[in-house]
Short mmCIF file of C-alpha atoms in Angstrom, two decimals:
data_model
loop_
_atom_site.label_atom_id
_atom_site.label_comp_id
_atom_site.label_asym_id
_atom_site.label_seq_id
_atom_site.Cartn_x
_atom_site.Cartn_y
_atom_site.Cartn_z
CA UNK A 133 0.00 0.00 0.00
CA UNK A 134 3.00 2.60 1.19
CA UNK A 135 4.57 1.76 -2.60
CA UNK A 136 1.39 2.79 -3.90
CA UNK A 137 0.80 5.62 -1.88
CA UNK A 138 4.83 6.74 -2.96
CA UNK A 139 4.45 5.94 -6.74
CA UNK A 140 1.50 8.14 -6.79
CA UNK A 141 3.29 11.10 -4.79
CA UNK A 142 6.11 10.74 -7.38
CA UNK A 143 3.81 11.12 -10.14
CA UNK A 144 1.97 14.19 -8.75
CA UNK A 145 5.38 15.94 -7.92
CA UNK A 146 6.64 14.99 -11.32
CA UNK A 147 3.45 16.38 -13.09
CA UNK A 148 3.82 19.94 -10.95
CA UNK A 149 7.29 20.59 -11.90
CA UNK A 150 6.54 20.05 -15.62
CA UNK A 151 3.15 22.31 -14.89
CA UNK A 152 5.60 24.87 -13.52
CA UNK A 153 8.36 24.44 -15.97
CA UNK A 154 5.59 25.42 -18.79
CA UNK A 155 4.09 28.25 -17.19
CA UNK A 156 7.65 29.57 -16.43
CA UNK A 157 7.99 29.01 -20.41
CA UNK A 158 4.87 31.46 -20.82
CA UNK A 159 6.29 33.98 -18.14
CA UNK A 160 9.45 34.22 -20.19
CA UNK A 161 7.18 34.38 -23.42
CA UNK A 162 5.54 37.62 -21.82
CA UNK A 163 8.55 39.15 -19.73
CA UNK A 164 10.51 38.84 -23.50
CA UNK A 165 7.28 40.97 -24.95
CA UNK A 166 7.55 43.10 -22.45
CA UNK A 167 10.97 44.28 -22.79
CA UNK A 168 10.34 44.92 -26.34
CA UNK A 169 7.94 47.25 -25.70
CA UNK A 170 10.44 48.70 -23.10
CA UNK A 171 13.13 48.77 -25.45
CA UNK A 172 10.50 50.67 -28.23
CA UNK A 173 9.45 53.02 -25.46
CA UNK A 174 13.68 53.67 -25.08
CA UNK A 175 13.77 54.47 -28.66
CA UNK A 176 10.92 56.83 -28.76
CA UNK A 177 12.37 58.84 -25.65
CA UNK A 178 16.01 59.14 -27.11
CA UNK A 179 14.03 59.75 -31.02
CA UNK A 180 11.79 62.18 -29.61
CA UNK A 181 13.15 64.15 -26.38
CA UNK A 182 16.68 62.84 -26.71
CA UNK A 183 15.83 62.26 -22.75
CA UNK A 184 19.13 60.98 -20.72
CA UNK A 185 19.39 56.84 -19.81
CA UNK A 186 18.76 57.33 -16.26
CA UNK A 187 15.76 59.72 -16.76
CA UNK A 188 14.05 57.36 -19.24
CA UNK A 189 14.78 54.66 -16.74
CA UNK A 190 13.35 56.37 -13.96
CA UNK A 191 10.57 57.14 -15.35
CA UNK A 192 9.36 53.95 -16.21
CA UNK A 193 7.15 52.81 -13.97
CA UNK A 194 7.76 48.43 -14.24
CA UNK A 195 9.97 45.98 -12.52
CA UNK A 196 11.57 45.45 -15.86
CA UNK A 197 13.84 48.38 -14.39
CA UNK A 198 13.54 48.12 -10.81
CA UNK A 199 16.58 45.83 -10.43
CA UNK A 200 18.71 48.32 -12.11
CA UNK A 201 20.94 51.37 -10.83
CA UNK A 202 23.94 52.96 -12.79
CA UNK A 203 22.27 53.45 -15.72
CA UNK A 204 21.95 49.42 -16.00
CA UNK A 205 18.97 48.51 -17.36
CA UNK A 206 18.60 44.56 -16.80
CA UNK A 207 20.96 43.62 -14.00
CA UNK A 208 23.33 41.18 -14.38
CA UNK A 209 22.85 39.79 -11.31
CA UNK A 210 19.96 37.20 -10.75
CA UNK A 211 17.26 38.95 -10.20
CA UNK A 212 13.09 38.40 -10.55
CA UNK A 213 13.92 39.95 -13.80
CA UNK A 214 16.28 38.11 -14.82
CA UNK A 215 14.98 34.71 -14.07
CA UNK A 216 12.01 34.63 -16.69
CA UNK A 217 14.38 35.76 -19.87
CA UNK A 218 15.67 33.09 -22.36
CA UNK A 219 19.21 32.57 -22.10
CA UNK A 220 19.14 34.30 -26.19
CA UNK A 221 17.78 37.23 -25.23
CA UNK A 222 20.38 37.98 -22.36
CA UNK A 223 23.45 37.96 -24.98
CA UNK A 224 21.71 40.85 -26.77
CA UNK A 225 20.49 42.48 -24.40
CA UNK A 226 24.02 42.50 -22.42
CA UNK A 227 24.85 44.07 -25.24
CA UNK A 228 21.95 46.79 -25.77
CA UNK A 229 22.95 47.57 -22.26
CA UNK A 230 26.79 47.83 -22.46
CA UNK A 231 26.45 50.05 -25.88
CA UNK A 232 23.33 52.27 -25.30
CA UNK A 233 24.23 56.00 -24.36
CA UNK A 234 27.80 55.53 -26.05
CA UNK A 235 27.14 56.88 -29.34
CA UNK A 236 24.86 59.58 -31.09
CA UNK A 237 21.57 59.51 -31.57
CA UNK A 238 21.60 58.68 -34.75
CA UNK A 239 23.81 55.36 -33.24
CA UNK A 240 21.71 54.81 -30.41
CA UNK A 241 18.68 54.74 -32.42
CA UNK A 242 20.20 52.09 -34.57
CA UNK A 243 21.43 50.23 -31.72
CA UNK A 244 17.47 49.96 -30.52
CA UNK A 245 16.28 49.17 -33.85
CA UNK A 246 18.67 46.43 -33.78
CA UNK A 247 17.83 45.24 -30.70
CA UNK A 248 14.45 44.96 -31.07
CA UNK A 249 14.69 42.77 -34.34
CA UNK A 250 16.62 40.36 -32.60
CA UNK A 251 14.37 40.11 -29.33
CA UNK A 252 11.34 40.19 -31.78
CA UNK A 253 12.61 37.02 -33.53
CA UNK A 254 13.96 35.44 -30.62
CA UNK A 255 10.12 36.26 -29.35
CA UNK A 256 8.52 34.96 -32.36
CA UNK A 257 10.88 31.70 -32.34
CA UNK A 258 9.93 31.17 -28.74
CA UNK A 259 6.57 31.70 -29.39
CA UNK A 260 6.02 29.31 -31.78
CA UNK A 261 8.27 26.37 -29.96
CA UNK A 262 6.08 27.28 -26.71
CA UNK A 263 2.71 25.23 -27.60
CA UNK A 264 4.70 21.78 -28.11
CA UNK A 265 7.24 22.41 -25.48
CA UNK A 266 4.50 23.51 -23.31
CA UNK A 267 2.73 20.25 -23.90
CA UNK A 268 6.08 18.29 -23.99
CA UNK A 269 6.92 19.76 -19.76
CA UNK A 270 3.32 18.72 -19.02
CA UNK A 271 3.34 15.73 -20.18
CA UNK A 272 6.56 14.22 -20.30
CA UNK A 273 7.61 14.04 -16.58
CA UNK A 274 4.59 12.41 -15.72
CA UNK A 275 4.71 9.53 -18.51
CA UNK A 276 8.19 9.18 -17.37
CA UNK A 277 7.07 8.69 -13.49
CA UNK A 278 4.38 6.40 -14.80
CA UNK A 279 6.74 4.09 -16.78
CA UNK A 280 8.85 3.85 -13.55
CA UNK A 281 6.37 3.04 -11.63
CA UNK A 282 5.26 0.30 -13.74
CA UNK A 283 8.60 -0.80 -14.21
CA UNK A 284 9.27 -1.40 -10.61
CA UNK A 285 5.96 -2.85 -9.71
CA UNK B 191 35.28 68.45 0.99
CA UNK B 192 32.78 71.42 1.59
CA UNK B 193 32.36 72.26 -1.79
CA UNK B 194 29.54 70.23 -3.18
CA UNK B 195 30.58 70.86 -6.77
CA UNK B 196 33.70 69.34 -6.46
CA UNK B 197 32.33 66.58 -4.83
CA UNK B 198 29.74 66.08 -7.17
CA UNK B 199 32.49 66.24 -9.76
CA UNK B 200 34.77 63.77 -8.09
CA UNK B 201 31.72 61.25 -9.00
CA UNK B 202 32.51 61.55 -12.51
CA UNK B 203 35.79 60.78 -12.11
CA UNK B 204 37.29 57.23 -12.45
CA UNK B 205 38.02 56.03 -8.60
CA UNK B 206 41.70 56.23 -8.69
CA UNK B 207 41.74 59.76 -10.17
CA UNK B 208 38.96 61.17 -7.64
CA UNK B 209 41.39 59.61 -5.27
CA UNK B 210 44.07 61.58 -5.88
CA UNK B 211 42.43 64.78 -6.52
CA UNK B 212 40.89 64.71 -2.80
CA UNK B 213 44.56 63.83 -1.67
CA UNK B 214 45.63 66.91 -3.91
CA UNK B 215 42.93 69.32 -2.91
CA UNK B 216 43.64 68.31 0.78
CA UNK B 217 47.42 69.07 0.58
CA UNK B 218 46.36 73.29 -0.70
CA UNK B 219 43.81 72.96 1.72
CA UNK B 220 41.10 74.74 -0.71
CA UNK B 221 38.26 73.38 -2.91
CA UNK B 222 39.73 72.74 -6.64
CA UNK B 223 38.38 75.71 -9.50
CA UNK B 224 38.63 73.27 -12.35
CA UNK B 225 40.06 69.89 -13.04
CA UNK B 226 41.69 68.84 -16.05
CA UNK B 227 42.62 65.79 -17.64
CA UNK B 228 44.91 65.11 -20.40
CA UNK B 229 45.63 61.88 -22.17
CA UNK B 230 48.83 60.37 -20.88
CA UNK B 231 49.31 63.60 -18.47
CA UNK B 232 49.49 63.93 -15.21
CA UNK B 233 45.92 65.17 -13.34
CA UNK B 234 45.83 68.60 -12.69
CA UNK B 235 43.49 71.03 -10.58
CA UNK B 236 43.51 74.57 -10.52
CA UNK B 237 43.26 75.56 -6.62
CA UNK B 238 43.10 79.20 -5.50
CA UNK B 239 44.21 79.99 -9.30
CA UNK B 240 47.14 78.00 -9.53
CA UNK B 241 47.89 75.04 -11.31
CA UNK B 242 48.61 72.14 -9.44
CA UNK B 243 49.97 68.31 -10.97
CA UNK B 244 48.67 65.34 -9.35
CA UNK B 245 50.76 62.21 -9.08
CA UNK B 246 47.80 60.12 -11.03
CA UNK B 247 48.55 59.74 -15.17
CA UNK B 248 45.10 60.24 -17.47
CA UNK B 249 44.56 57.03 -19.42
CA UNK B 250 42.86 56.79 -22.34
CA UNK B 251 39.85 54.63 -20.21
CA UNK B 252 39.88 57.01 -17.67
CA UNK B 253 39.12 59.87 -20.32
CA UNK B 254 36.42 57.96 -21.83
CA UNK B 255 34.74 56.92 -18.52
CA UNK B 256 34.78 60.58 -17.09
CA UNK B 257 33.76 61.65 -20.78
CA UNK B 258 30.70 59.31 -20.15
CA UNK B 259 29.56 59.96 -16.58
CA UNK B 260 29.91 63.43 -17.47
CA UNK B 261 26.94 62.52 -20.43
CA UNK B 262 24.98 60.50 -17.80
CA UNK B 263 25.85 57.94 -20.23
CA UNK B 264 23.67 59.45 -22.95
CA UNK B 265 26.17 60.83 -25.43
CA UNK B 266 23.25 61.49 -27.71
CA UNK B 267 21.38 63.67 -25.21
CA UNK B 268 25.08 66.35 -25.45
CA UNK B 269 25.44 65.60 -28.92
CA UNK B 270 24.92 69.69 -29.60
CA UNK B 271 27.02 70.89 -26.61
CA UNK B 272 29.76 68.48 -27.37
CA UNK B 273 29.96 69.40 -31.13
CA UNK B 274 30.40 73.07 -29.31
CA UNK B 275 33.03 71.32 -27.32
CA UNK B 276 31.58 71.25 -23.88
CA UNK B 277 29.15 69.41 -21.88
CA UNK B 278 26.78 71.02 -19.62
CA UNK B 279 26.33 68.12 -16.31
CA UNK B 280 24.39 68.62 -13.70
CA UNK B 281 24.80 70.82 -10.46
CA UNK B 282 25.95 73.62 -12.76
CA UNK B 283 29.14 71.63 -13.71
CA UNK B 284 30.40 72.63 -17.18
CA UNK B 285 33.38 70.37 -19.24
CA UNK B 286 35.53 71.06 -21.82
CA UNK B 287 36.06 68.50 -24.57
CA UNK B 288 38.88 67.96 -26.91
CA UNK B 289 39.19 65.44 -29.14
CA UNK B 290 39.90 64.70 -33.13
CA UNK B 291 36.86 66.28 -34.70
CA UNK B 292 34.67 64.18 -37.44
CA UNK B 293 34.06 67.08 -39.98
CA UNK B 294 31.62 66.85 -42.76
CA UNK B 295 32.76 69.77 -44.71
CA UNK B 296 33.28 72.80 -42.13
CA UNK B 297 30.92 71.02 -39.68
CA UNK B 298 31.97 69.06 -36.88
CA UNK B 299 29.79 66.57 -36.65
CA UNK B 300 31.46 64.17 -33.38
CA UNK B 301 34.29 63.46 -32.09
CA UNK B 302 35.73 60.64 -32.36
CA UNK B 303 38.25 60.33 -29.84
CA UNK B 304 38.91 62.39 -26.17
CA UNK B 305 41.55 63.82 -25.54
CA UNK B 306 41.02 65.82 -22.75
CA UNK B 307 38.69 66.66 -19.94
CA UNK B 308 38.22 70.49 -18.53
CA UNK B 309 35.99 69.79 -16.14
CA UNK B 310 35.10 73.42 -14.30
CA UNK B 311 32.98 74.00 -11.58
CA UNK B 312 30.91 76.96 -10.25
CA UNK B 313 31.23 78.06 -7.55
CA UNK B 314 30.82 81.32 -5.27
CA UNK B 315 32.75 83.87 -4.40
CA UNK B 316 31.24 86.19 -2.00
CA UNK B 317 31.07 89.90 -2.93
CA UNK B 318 32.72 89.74 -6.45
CA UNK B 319 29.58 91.10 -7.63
CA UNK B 320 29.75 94.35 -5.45
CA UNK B 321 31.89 96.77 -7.53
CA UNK B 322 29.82 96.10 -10.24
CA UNK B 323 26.05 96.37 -8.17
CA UNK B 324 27.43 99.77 -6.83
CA UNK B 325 28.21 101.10 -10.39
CA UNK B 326 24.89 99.77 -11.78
CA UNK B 327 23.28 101.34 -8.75
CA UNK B 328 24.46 104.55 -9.30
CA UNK B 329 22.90 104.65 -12.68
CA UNK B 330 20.07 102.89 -11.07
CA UNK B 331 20.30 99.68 -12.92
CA UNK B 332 19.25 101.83 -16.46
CA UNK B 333 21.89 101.76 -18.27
CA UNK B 334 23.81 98.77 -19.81
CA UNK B 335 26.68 97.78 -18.42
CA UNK B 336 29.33 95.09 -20.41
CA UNK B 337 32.14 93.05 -18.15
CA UNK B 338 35.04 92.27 -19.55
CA UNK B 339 38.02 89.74 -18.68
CA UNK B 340 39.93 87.25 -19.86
CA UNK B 341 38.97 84.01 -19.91
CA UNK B 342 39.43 82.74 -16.41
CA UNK B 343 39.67 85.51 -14.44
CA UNK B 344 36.36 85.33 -13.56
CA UNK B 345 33.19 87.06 -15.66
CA UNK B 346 31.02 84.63 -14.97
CA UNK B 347 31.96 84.11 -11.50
CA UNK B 348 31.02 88.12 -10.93
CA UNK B 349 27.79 87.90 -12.89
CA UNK B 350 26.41 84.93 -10.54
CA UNK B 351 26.58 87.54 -7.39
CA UNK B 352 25.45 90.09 -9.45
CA UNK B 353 22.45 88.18 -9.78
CA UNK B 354 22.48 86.72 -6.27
CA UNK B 355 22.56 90.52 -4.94
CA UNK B 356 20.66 92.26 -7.54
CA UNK B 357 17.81 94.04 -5.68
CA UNK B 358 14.09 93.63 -6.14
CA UNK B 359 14.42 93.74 -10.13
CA UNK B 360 12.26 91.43 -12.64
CA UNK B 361 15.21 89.64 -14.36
CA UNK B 362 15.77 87.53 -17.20
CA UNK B 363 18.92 85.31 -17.15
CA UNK B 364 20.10 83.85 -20.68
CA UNK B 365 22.50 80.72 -19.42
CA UNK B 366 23.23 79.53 -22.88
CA UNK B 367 25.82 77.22 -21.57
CA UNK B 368 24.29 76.52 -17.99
CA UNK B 369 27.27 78.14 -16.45
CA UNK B 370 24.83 80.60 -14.26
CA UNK B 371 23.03 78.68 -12.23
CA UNK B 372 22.09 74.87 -11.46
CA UNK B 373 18.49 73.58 -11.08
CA UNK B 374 16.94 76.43 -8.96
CA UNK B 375 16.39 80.27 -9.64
CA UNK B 376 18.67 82.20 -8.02
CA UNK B 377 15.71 84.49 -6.41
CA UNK B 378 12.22 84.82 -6.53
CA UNK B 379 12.85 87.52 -9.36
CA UNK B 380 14.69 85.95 -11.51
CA UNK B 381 14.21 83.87 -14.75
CA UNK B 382 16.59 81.85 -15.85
CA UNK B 383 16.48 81.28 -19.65
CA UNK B 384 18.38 77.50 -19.89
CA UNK B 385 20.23 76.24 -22.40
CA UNK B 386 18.93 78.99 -25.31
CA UNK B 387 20.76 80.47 -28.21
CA UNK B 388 21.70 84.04 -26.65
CA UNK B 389 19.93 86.24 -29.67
CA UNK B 390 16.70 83.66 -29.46
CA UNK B 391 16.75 84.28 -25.39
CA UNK B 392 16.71 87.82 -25.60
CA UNK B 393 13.96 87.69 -28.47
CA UNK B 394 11.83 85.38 -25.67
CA UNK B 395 12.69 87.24 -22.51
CA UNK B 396 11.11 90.83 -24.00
CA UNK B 397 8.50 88.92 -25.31
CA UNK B 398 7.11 87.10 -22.28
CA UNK B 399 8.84 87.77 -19.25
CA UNK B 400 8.66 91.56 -19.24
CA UNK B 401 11.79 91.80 -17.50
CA UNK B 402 13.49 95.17 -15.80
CA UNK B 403 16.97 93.77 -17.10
CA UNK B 404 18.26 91.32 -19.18
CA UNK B 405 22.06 89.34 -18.18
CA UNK B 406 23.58 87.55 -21.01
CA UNK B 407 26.78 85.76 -20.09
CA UNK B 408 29.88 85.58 -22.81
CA UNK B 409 27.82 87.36 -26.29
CA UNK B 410 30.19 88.23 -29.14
CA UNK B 411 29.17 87.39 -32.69
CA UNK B 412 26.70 89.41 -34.91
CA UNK B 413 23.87 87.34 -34.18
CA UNK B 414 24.34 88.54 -30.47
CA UNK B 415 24.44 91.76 -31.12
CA UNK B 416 21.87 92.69 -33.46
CA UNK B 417 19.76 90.90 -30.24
CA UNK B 418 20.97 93.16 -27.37
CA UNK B 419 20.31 96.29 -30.11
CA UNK B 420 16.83 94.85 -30.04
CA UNK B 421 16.74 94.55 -26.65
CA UNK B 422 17.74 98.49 -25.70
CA UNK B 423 15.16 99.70 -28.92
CA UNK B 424 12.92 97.83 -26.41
CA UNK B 425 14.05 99.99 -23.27
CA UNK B 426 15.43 97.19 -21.49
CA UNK B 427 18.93 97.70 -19.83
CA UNK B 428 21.44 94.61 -20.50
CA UNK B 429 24.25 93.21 -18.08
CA UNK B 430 26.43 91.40 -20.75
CA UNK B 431 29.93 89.98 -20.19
CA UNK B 432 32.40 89.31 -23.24
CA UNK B 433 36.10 87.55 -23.70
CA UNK B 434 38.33 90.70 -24.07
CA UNK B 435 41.89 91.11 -22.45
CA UNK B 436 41.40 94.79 -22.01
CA UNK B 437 39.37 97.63 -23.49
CA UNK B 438 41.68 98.03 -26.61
CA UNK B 439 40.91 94.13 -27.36
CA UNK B 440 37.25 94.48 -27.00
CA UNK B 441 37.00 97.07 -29.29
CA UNK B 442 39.04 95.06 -32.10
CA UNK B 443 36.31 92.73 -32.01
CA UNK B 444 34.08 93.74 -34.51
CA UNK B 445 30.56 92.79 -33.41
CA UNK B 446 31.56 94.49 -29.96
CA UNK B 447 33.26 97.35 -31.13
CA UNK B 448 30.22 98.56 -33.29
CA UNK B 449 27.79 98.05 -30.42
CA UNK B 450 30.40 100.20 -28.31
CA UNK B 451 30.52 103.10 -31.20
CA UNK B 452 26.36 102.99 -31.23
CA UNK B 453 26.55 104.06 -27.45
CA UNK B 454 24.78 101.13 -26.28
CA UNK B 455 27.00 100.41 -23.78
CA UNK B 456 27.76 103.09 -21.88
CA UNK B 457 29.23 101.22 -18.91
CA UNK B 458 32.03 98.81 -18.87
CA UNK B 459 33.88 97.08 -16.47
CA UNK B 460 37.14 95.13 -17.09
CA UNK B 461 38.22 92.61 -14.90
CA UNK B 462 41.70 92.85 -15.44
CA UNK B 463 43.25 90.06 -12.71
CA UNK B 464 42.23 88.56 -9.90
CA UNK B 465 44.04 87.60 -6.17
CA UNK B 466 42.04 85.44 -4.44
CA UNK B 467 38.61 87.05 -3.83
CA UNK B 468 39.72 90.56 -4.95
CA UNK B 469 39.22 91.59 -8.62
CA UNK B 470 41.59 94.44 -10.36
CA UNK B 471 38.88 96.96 -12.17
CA UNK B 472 39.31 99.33 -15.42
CA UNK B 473 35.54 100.63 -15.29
CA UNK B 474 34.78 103.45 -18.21
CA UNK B 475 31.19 105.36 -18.11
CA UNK B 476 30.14 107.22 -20.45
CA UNK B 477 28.58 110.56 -19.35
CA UNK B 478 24.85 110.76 -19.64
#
């Protein structure tokens, strides 16, 4: 009865962490939107008002920026931020955030149109992948717990 | 440490050179005027008007970083200032910038690599302005009056405690470069005209702020002079400061020297050299 009672805990904890694993998939799916938006809302403010880094940072009222200080927009360090991005978009935006402020306008606003292609097909890619893999974390843990269970009874 | 400019100007320094600029400062035992850095030179602050060397050397990162906190990191947001060759950071703080000029034809259109840093910082001087309120009180602040020094001897410097002392007058400030003043008025009768084109500032100030006097730091091309003529047709008296060595040199400069010829300017003062707080005068007035 106890082996039963086990197997079926197994299961349920598998199933949860590949429930969690996909809906962490469609945080990172919406964070990854949401810094595109940022970064459009970045080029508007340097396109339109030629606004300082810090002041557009300030200003923007989201916890996109609220991990930052220096001028750095996504923190390097682990942060709540920083856990729902894809490891894809980091690298470029590491690099929006090392290179923005550094150049002209003209520069700058290439550097955002730049970096909003990529994270817009890194989006779109991610997007797409996210209905299979989303079924894939919900169901594969389980099937795997269930096929060791049976394979031990 | 006192001096809140030159701390806040320390913070755009790379650690290691705001280091040694404290250590500096601290040895004169005064606040540093101006700090300079050079590629491959030697740090150097003017204290009390001297020059002084600092053990640290400038490196080529150090320029840039300093070059950068001085933007807030936002090149783009100087881009006009530093094509002018300065950038105007906050707290009043204004740098020099040299570096090898992009040109598109006679334009400069960036700068592609720093060479050196003048960073200089405002600060006061208490009752520099007073030869110069006493004149302009005699004449009871209707005529115009034009100071003129060298460059460093301190114009602006005597025009902020003009303005700080100034009596009970409506007056429009036009800070072109934001050497004047930092964030706040200086009084409750003042307006402080930011960051405009000197001719364009005038043209505002008579327009909207009805002011009692206009101050103008550092005019001298045509453009700025066909505005202050607009400004006296107007009936507004001008306090305007100009680069000139002495009174011979100002009038070689052609703008200036026509505006002196029309009359318009029938007060001058010269700040001919300065020890410590105390300023060496040539002041001409012209009867009437």
């Amino acid at each position: 009865m106890i082996q039963y009672v086990g197997f079926g805990i197994i299961s349920l904890l598998s199933f949860g962490w590949g429930l969690e694993q996909s809906v962490a998939l469609k945080k990172k799916n919406k964070r990854l939107r949401e810094i595109v938006a940022f970064v459009k809302h970045i080029r508007e403010e340097i396109n339109c008002f030629a606004r300082p880094i810090g002041e557009i940072l300030s200003s923007y009222d989201d916890d996109i920026v609220s991990a930052n200080a220096d001028n750095i927009i996504f923190s390097k360090k682990q942060s709540s931020t920083n856990a729902y991005l894809f490891d894809d978009a980091k690298k470029v935006l590491d690099a929006f955030q090392e290179k923005i402020g550094e150049g002209t306008k003209e520069e700058s606003l290439k550097l955002c149109d730049y970096t909003i292609s990529e994270l817009e097909a890194i989006a779109e890619r991610h997007e797409a992948e996210y209905v299979s893999k989303s079924r894939l974390w919900k169901t594969l843990p389980l099937l795997a717990s269930l096929s060791l269970t049976i394979l031990l009874l | 440490m006192e001096n809140t400019a030159f701390t806040r100007a320390l913070s755009y320094l790379p650690a290691h050179l705001a280091d040694e600029a404290v250590r500096c400062a601290a040895l004169y035992g005064a606040d540093a005027e101006e700090i300079r850095l050079r590629l491959g030179q030697h740090l150097c602050l003017t204290i009390a008007g001297e020059n002084v060397a600092c053990a640290a050397l400038c490196r080529k990162s150090d320029l840039r970083e300093t070059f950068l906190a001085l933007c807030g990191h936002s090149v783009y947001a100087h881009e006009t200032t530093i094509r002018e060759g300065y950038i105007a950071a906050e707290g009043g703080i204004r740098a020099g910038i040299c570096g090898r000029a992009v040109l598109d034809g006679n334009r400069i259109t960036a700068l592609s690599e720093i060479t050196s840093v003048s960073i200089r910082l405002p600060h006061r001087v208490p009752h520099a302005g007073d030869e110069v309120i006493r004149i302009l009180k005699k004449s009871r602040f209707q005529k115009n009056a034009l100071i003129y020094s060298p460059p460093g001897v301190g114009k602006t410097t005597v025009l902020r405690e003009v303005i700080y002392n100034l009596p009970h007058l409506r007056t429009a400030v036009i800070d072109t470069r934001y050497e004047l003043f930092t964030e706040e008025a200086p009084s409750f009768m003042v307006d402080v005209l930011g960051g405009y084109p000197r001719a364009k500032g005038i043209e505002i100030a008579l327009r909207t702020l009805s002011p009692e006097l206009i101050v103008c730091d550092e005019i001298g091309n045509r453009e700025d002079a066909d505005a202050i003529r607009e400004g006296v047709r107007a009936g507004v008296p001008l306090l305007v400061s100009a680069h000139a060595g002495s009174y011979e040199e100002l009038r070689e400069r052609e703008p200036l020297r026509r505006l002196l010829e029309e009359g318009l300017f029938p007060l001058t003062v010269g700040l001919l050299a300065r020890e410590g707080n105390l300023y060496r005068y040539e002041i001409r007035e012209a009867n009437g």
